[in-house]
Short mmCIF file of C-alpha atoms and ligand atoms in Angstrom, two decimals:
data_model
loop_
_atom_site.label_atom_id
_atom_site.label_comp_id
_atom_site.label_asym_id
_atom_site.label_seq_id
_atom_site.Cartn_x
_atom_site.Cartn_y
_atom_site.Cartn_z
CA MET A 1 176.21 57.59 124.63
CA LYS A 2 174.77 58.14 121.10
CA ILE A 3 171.13 58.45 120.45
CA GLU A 4 170.81 54.93 118.90
CA THR A 5 172.17 53.45 122.07
CA ILE A 6 170.05 55.49 124.46
CA ALA A 7 166.98 54.56 122.42
CA ILE A 8 167.74 50.83 123.07
CA HIS A 9 169.10 50.88 126.60
CA ALA A 10 167.70 53.82 128.58
CA GLY A 11 164.14 52.39 128.90
CA ASN A 12 164.98 48.82 129.71
CA HIS A 13 166.70 46.71 132.41
CA THR A 14 167.22 43.05 132.87
CA ASP A 15 164.64 41.74 135.31
CA GLU A 16 166.55 40.87 138.62
CA SER A 17 164.13 38.13 139.68
CA THR A 18 163.92 36.06 136.41
CA LYS A 19 166.94 37.45 134.50
CA ALA A 20 164.53 38.29 131.57
CA VAL A 21 166.47 40.49 129.19
CA ILE A 22 163.48 42.58 128.42
CA GLN A 23 161.81 44.37 131.38
CA PRO A 24 158.38 42.76 132.19
CA ILE A 25 155.07 44.45 132.11
CA VAL A 26 153.86 45.17 135.56
CA MET A 27 149.95 45.29 135.49
CA ALA A 28 149.54 45.67 139.31
CA THR A 29 147.70 48.81 140.31
CA THR A 30 148.88 48.56 143.87
CA PHE A 31 152.15 47.72 145.61
CA GLU A 32 152.82 45.94 148.98
CA ARG A 33 154.14 48.04 151.72
CA ASP A 34 157.31 47.33 153.55
CA ALA A 35 157.17 46.19 157.25
CA ASP A 36 157.87 49.87 158.35
CA GLY A 37 154.99 51.06 156.14
CA GLY A 38 157.25 52.50 153.52
CA PHE A 39 157.72 51.79 149.86
CA ALA A 40 161.37 51.32 149.35
CA ALA A 41 161.07 50.17 145.80
CA GLY A 42 159.42 53.49 144.92
CA TYR A 43 155.94 52.23 143.89
CA GLN A 44 152.74 52.60 145.89
CA TYR A 45 149.86 53.06 143.39
CA SER A 46 150.02 52.86 139.62
CA ARG A 47 148.46 56.29 139.02
CA SER A 48 151.38 57.93 140.77
CA ALA A 49 154.02 55.74 139.24
CA ASN A 50 154.46 52.40 137.55
CA PRO A 51 157.69 50.63 136.51
CA ASN A 52 156.89 50.56 132.82
CA ARG A 53 156.01 54.25 132.96
CA THR A 54 159.17 55.03 134.79
CA ALA A 55 161.17 53.18 132.05
CA LEU A 56 159.41 55.08 129.34
CA GLU A 57 159.86 58.37 131.05
CA ASN A 58 163.56 57.59 131.48
CA VAL A 59 164.34 56.89 127.82
CA ILE A 60 162.17 59.92 126.60
CA ALA A 61 164.05 62.27 129.01
CA ARG A 62 167.45 60.86 127.74
CA LEU A 63 166.50 61.24 124.17
CA GLU A 64 165.58 64.95 124.51
CA GLY A 65 168.59 65.61 126.85
CA GLY A 66 166.22 66.69 129.73
CA ALA A 67 166.23 66.30 133.46
CA ASP A 68 163.02 64.36 133.64
CA ALA A 69 159.97 63.35 131.51
CA ALA A 70 156.34 62.72 132.30
CA ALA A 71 154.17 60.34 130.05
CA PHE A 72 150.57 60.88 129.44
CA SER A 73 147.73 58.94 127.80
CA SER A 74 147.68 61.30 124.67
CA GLY A 75 149.47 64.40 123.29
CA ASN A 76 146.51 66.50 124.14
CA ALA A 77 146.69 65.27 127.77
CA ALA A 78 150.39 66.31 127.91
CA GLY A 79 149.61 69.84 126.50
CA MET A 80 146.56 70.23 128.73
CA SER A 81 148.74 69.39 131.84
CA VAL A 82 151.08 72.32 130.92
CA PHE A 83 148.07 74.66 130.81
CA GLN A 84 146.56 73.33 133.94
CA ALA A 85 149.84 73.83 135.78
CA LEU A 86 149.66 77.63 135.10
CA GLN A 87 148.02 80.00 137.61
CA PRO A 88 144.49 81.10 136.52
CA GLY A 89 144.78 84.52 134.74
CA SER A 90 148.17 83.62 133.08
CA HIS A 91 148.53 84.73 129.51
CA ILE A 92 149.76 82.28 126.77
CA ILE A 93 151.22 83.21 123.44
CA ALA A 94 150.82 80.56 120.92
CA PRO A 95 151.40 80.19 117.13
CA ASP A 96 148.38 81.14 114.72
CA ASP A 97 148.83 77.74 113.19
CA MET A 98 149.08 75.73 116.41
CA TYR A 99 147.91 72.13 116.17
CA HIS A 100 144.19 72.65 115.83
CA GLY A 101 143.30 70.12 118.71
CA LEU A 102 145.36 72.05 121.21
CA ARG A 103 144.13 75.43 119.86
CA ASN A 104 140.56 74.21 120.38
CA GLN A 105 141.33 72.85 123.76
CA LEU A 106 142.57 76.45 124.80
CA LYS A 107 139.66 78.05 123.17
CA GLN A 108 136.96 75.71 124.51
CA LEU A 109 138.20 74.47 127.92
CA PHE A 110 140.32 77.37 129.14
CA VAL A 111 138.24 80.34 128.18
CA GLY A 112 137.77 82.58 131.23
CA ILE A 113 140.64 80.62 133.04
CA LEU A 114 143.66 81.59 130.99
CA GLU A 115 144.24 84.35 128.45
CA PHE A 116 145.72 83.48 125.09
CA ASP A 117 146.83 85.16 121.80
CA PHE A 118 147.46 83.08 118.55
CA ILE A 119 149.92 85.17 116.67
CA ASP A 120 152.60 85.01 113.95
CA ILE A 121 155.28 83.86 116.37
CA ASN A 122 157.98 84.14 113.71
CA ASN A 123 157.59 87.92 113.53
CA PRO A 124 159.75 89.34 116.38
CA GLU A 125 157.87 92.64 116.52
CA VAL A 126 154.58 90.91 116.60
CA LEU A 127 155.86 88.58 119.43
CA GLN A 128 157.36 91.57 121.33
CA ALA A 129 154.06 93.46 121.05
CA HIS A 130 152.01 90.57 122.52
CA LEU A 131 154.23 90.10 125.65
CA LYS A 132 152.29 91.23 128.71
CA PRO A 133 153.17 91.36 132.51
CA ASN A 134 151.06 88.22 132.92
CA THR A 135 152.53 86.23 130.10
CA LYS A 136 153.82 83.11 131.51
CA LEU A 137 154.14 80.73 128.60
CA ILE A 138 155.11 80.84 124.91
CA TRP A 139 153.96 77.76 122.96
CA VAL A 140 156.14 76.82 119.87
CA GLU A 141 155.39 74.27 117.36
CA THR A 142 158.06 73.62 114.85
CA PRO A 143 157.65 72.30 112.09
CA SER A 144 153.97 73.26 112.46
CA ASN A 145 150.97 71.26 111.59
CA PRO A 146 149.83 71.41 108.80
CA LEU A 147 151.78 74.23 107.14
CA LEU A 148 155.23 73.09 108.13
CA LYS A 149 156.18 76.60 109.19
CA ILE A 150 159.58 76.81 111.02
CA THR A 151 159.94 78.91 114.12
CA ASP A 152 163.45 80.11 115.28
CA ILE A 153 163.47 78.58 118.75
CA LYS A 154 166.50 80.56 119.86
CA LYS A 155 164.79 83.83 118.97
CA VAL A 156 161.67 82.96 120.89
CA VAL A 157 163.87 81.95 123.90
CA ALA A 158 165.61 85.24 123.68
CA ALA A 159 162.35 87.24 123.55
CA ALA A 160 161.16 85.38 126.74
CA ALA A 161 164.53 85.71 128.65
CA GLY A 162 164.50 87.19 132.12
CA GLN A 163 160.77 87.40 132.41
CA GLN A 164 159.72 84.18 134.11
CA ILE A 165 158.12 83.00 130.75
CA LYS A 166 158.38 79.26 129.95
CA VAL A 167 159.10 78.25 126.42
CA VAL A 168 157.39 74.96 125.49
CA CYS A 169 158.06 73.34 122.17
CA ASP A 170 155.80 70.74 120.53
CA ASN A 171 158.44 68.52 118.94
CA THR A 172 156.03 65.93 117.58
CA PHE A 173 156.97 66.57 113.88
CA ALA A 174 160.62 66.65 114.37
CA THR A 175 161.38 64.11 117.18
CA PRO A 176 164.65 64.24 119.05
CA LEU A 177 166.38 62.78 116.01
CA CYS A 178 165.82 65.97 113.93
CA GLN A 179 165.58 68.65 116.70
CA GLN A 180 166.40 68.96 120.39
CA PRO A 181 164.65 72.11 121.56
CA LEU A 182 166.13 72.00 125.10
CA THR A 183 169.58 72.38 123.61
CA LEU A 184 168.27 75.53 121.84
CA GLY A 185 166.95 76.93 125.09
CA ALA A 186 163.45 75.85 125.40
CA ASP A 187 162.30 74.85 128.90
CA LEU A 188 159.89 72.01 128.03
CA VAL A 189 159.38 69.77 125.07
CA MET A 190 156.01 68.27 124.29
CA HIS A 191 155.24 65.13 122.05
CA SER A 192 152.31 63.28 120.84
CA THR A 193 153.95 59.87 121.23
CA THR A 194 151.01 58.54 119.21
CA LYS A 195 153.07 59.60 116.26
CA TYR A 196 156.72 58.67 115.60
CA PHE A 197 157.56 57.29 119.05
CA GLY A 198 154.83 54.78 118.72
CA GLY A 199 155.53 54.57 115.04
CA HIS A 200 152.89 51.92 114.13
CA SER A 201 149.61 53.73 114.38
CA ASP A 202 148.35 51.55 117.17
CA LEU A 203 148.68 53.36 120.47
CA MET A 204 147.92 56.82 121.97
CA GLY A 205 150.33 58.63 124.12
CA GLY A 206 151.96 62.00 125.07
CA ALA A 207 154.95 63.20 126.91
CA LEU A 208 156.50 66.34 128.49
CA VAL A 209 160.25 66.76 128.96
CA THR A 210 161.83 69.35 131.30
CA LYS A 211 164.99 70.97 131.17
CA GLU A 212 165.05 71.47 135.07
CA LYS A 213 163.18 69.88 137.85
CA ASP A 214 161.87 73.23 139.15
CA GLY A 215 158.63 74.44 140.86
CA PHE A 216 156.68 74.48 137.42
CA TRP A 217 157.74 70.83 136.80
CA GLU A 218 156.53 69.83 140.25
CA LYS A 219 153.12 71.40 139.38
CA ILE A 220 152.98 69.39 136.11
CA ARG A 221 153.90 66.22 137.94
CA ASN A 222 150.96 66.97 140.31
CA VAL A 223 148.62 67.44 137.39
CA GLN A 224 149.83 64.16 135.91
CA THR A 225 149.19 62.02 139.02
CA MET A 226 146.18 63.96 140.38
CA GLY A 227 144.55 64.36 136.98
CA GLY A 228 145.41 60.74 136.12
CA ALA A 229 145.69 61.06 132.39
CA VAL A 230 148.37 58.39 132.57
CA PRO A 231 149.23 55.71 130.00
CA SER A 232 148.62 52.07 130.80
CA PRO A 233 151.57 49.68 131.66
CA MET A 234 150.90 47.94 128.19
CA ASP A 235 150.90 51.24 126.34
CA CYS A 236 154.27 52.19 128.18
CA TYR A 237 155.70 48.82 127.34
CA TYR A 238 154.89 49.07 123.69
CA LEU A 239 156.16 52.68 123.40
CA THR A 240 159.33 51.76 124.98
CA ARG A 241 159.71 48.87 122.58
CA SER A 242 158.95 51.08 119.51
CA ILE A 243 161.36 53.73 120.65
CA LYS A 244 164.22 51.22 120.41
CA THR A 245 163.81 51.42 116.52
CA LEU A 246 162.99 55.31 116.41
CA PRO A 247 166.43 56.44 115.29
CA TYR A 248 166.38 54.05 112.28
CA ARG A 249 162.83 54.55 111.47
CA ILE A 250 163.42 58.38 111.38
CA ARG A 251 166.30 57.93 109.03
CA GLY A 252 164.02 56.04 106.62
CA HIS A 253 161.16 58.46 106.97
CA VAL A 254 163.29 61.56 106.37
CA HIS A 255 165.13 60.00 103.32
CA ASN A 256 161.76 59.24 101.76
CA ALA A 257 160.18 62.57 102.56
CA GLN A 258 163.10 64.52 100.98
CA LEU A 259 162.76 62.55 97.76
CA LEU A 260 159.05 62.80 97.68
CA ALA A 261 159.20 66.63 98.29
CA GLU A 262 161.55 67.06 95.44
CA TYR A 263 159.32 65.02 93.09
CA LEU A 264 156.28 66.90 93.94
CA GLU A 265 157.98 70.29 93.64
CA ASN A 266 158.86 69.30 90.01
CA HIS A 267 155.30 68.08 89.23
CA ASP A 268 153.10 70.23 86.78
CA SER A 269 149.98 69.82 88.73
CA VAL A 270 151.50 71.02 92.01
CA GLU A 271 151.14 74.71 93.06
CA LYS A 272 153.48 74.60 96.18
CA VAL A 273 155.22 72.06 98.45
CA MET A 274 155.66 72.84 102.06
CA TYR A 275 158.63 70.93 103.39
CA PRO A 276 161.50 72.50 105.53
CA GLY A 277 164.10 70.29 103.55
CA LEU A 278 163.38 72.29 100.33
CA GLN A 279 165.51 75.32 99.53
CA SER A 280 162.33 77.09 98.38
CA HIS A 281 160.94 76.77 101.98
CA PRO A 282 160.92 80.45 103.37
CA GLU A 283 162.50 79.39 106.52
CA TYR A 284 164.99 76.92 104.92
CA ALA A 285 167.95 78.60 106.61
CA THR A 286 166.47 78.47 110.08
CA ALA A 287 165.49 74.85 109.58
CA LYS A 288 169.04 74.00 108.56
CA ALA A 289 170.47 75.82 111.53
CA GLN A 290 168.27 74.16 114.27
CA MET A 291 167.52 70.81 112.70
CA THR A 292 169.59 67.68 112.07
CA GLY A 293 166.88 66.31 109.66
CA PHE A 294 163.63 67.81 108.20
CA GLY A 295 161.06 65.37 109.42
CA ALA A 296 158.70 63.34 107.26
CA VAL A 297 155.44 65.33 107.03
CA LEU A 298 154.77 67.58 104.10
CA SER A 299 151.91 69.45 102.72
CA PHE A 300 151.36 70.35 99.20
CA THR A 301 148.63 72.36 97.25
CA LEU A 302 147.15 71.64 93.79
CA LYS A 303 146.81 74.03 91.03
CA ALA A 304 143.34 72.69 90.03
CA GLY A 305 141.90 73.29 93.36
CA GLU A 306 139.83 71.49 96.12
CA ALA A 307 137.96 69.06 93.96
CA GLU A 308 141.14 67.89 92.38
CA ALA A 309 142.73 67.53 95.77
CA LYS A 310 139.89 65.29 96.94
CA ARG A 311 139.96 63.32 93.77
CA VAL A 312 143.71 62.60 94.16
CA VAL A 313 143.39 61.33 97.81
CA ASN A 314 140.65 58.98 96.58
CA SER A 315 142.80 57.68 93.64
CA LEU A 316 145.77 56.35 95.60
CA ASN A 317 146.47 52.76 96.33
CA ILE A 318 149.34 52.81 98.72
CA PHE A 319 148.70 55.91 100.63
CA THR A 320 145.81 55.50 103.08
CA GLN A 321 143.42 58.37 103.36
CA ALA A 322 143.54 58.98 107.05
CA THR A 323 144.60 61.62 109.57
CA SER A 324 147.59 61.25 111.93
CA LEU A 325 151.30 60.74 111.11
CA GLY A 326 154.44 59.02 112.17
CA GLY A 327 153.47 55.44 111.31
CA VAL A 328 155.41 53.16 109.02
CA GLU A 329 152.62 53.29 106.50
CA SER A 330 152.10 56.44 104.40
CA LEU A 331 148.99 58.50 105.02
CA ILE A 332 147.45 61.38 103.14
CA GLU A 333 144.49 63.64 103.97
CA HIS A 334 142.52 66.61 102.75
CA ARG A 335 143.52 68.62 105.89
CA ALA A 336 140.87 71.35 105.85
CA SER A 337 138.12 68.69 106.06
CA VAL A 338 139.73 67.26 109.14
CA GLU A 339 140.12 70.69 110.88
CA GLY A 340 136.44 71.57 110.50
CA PRO A 341 134.66 74.75 109.77
CA ASP A 342 137.05 77.31 111.48
CA THR A 343 140.18 75.90 109.46
CA LYS A 344 142.55 78.51 108.07
CA THR A 345 144.09 75.61 105.94
CA PRO A 346 143.97 76.18 102.11
CA PHE A 347 141.16 73.91 100.64
CA ASN A 348 143.51 72.71 97.85
CA LEU A 349 146.02 71.35 100.40
CA LEU A 350 146.87 67.75 101.14
CA ARG A 351 148.99 66.70 104.02
CA VAL A 352 151.09 63.68 103.80
CA SER A 353 152.85 61.53 106.28
CA ILE A 354 155.57 59.62 104.55
CA GLY A 355 156.03 56.13 105.75
CA LEU A 356 158.77 53.45 105.16
CA GLU A 357 157.55 51.90 101.96
CA HIS A 358 159.87 51.98 99.01
CA ILE A 359 160.22 55.50 97.77
CA ASP A 360 159.66 54.36 94.04
CA ASP A 361 156.36 52.71 95.01
CA LEU A 362 155.24 55.98 96.82
CA ILE A 363 156.18 58.17 93.85
CA ALA A 364 154.55 55.72 91.33
CA ASP A 365 151.34 55.80 93.38
CA LEU A 366 151.22 59.62 93.30
CA GLU A 367 152.21 59.71 89.68
CA GLN A 368 149.23 57.66 88.64
CA ALA A 369 146.80 59.42 90.99
CA MET A 370 147.78 62.85 89.72
CA LYS A 371 147.40 61.96 86.06
N1 LIG B 401 150.61 68.08 118.53
C1 LIG B 401 150.80 67.67 117.15
C2 LIG B 401 151.73 68.60 116.42
C3 LIG B 401 150.00 66.88 116.66
O1 LIG B 401 150.03 66.57 115.39
C4 LIG B 401 148.98 66.16 117.49
C5 LIG B 401 148.18 65.11 116.97
O2 LIG B 401 147.89 65.17 115.76
C6 LIG B 401 149.01 66.38 118.84
C7 LIG B 401 149.85 67.43 119.29
C8 LIG B 401 147.90 65.79 119.71
O3 LIG B 401 148.28 64.53 120.04
P1 LIG B 401 147.26 63.21 120.38
O4 LIG B 401 146.49 63.10 119.18
O5 LIG B 401 148.32 62.22 120.78
O6 LIG B 401 146.54 63.73 121.54
#
């Protein structure tokens, strides 16, 4: 099946009791036992499993080409479950521009429990130099947030090969429509489903997808059900519903993003545009080789500096000044302000999540704001 068909059918089945075409929302927290004390239908208590969560996990696993998926109440909860599944004392290698929420999670919640190094993961010598006997995980985020750096997934997988190191890829910016890390050799994929999967800026969620149902995956499942950071049946239902239009939304997002990137690259006030679909991007060749679309987040810096960047975000009419990404509406933010005092993001940088409005209106809005 093609991805558009999977998106519509893999998370839904006709309800046998009513023949409803759309799977109903099951709000029950507990399920009746069979006469022999068993649970033949597979559901016992909703923290362990719920029919709407199963449906959501099925469709996400299929979209990424994985053996199984686990849904969480946020992207950070999904990431945290991977870290919690590691033995204490394990060493993690992560990119120096890892999404700041997960970087801070490691630095604040796992200090003294796990070891971690934030490095330039794209540099093979630097990566090799940081591998240690206790390295158990390499975290990849590509394209990265907010600098849109591209990591060559196959190269990282090759560096980890034969050493019992799991390679996890945060695929939030790309979505499986633009990149499928498991097919490039990664062991696990992570998503903030709050973004494109949800697509309407109205629900929080996260997901992990595994290539294999191995011992590490069992540990993650254990963290999911024992930790209990699971999404509600309503959130699972709405996510499954949104995913049906994901392939077509992504096409529109990517189309708009490419045109907006090209417009900004030719604008006199713009210093630099960071978007992997531009030939000027330093890792354009890698992006072209491993992606089937370049996503719809871009960052750009303004020649006139921080004050001008802040003026521009406040002069827009269609773009909303807000953090996050992946919704149908376009958002823009002064990223360094969002990341806080330890940010490494340039102060003249604006990050844009390109929505599904008409591209002419988006360009006209930026044109008037940057005058
Ligand atoms: N990973 C990336 C790349 C993100 O952009 C985000 C959120 O912005 C997350 C993970 C965390 O996801 P959530 O906000 O759903 O916890």
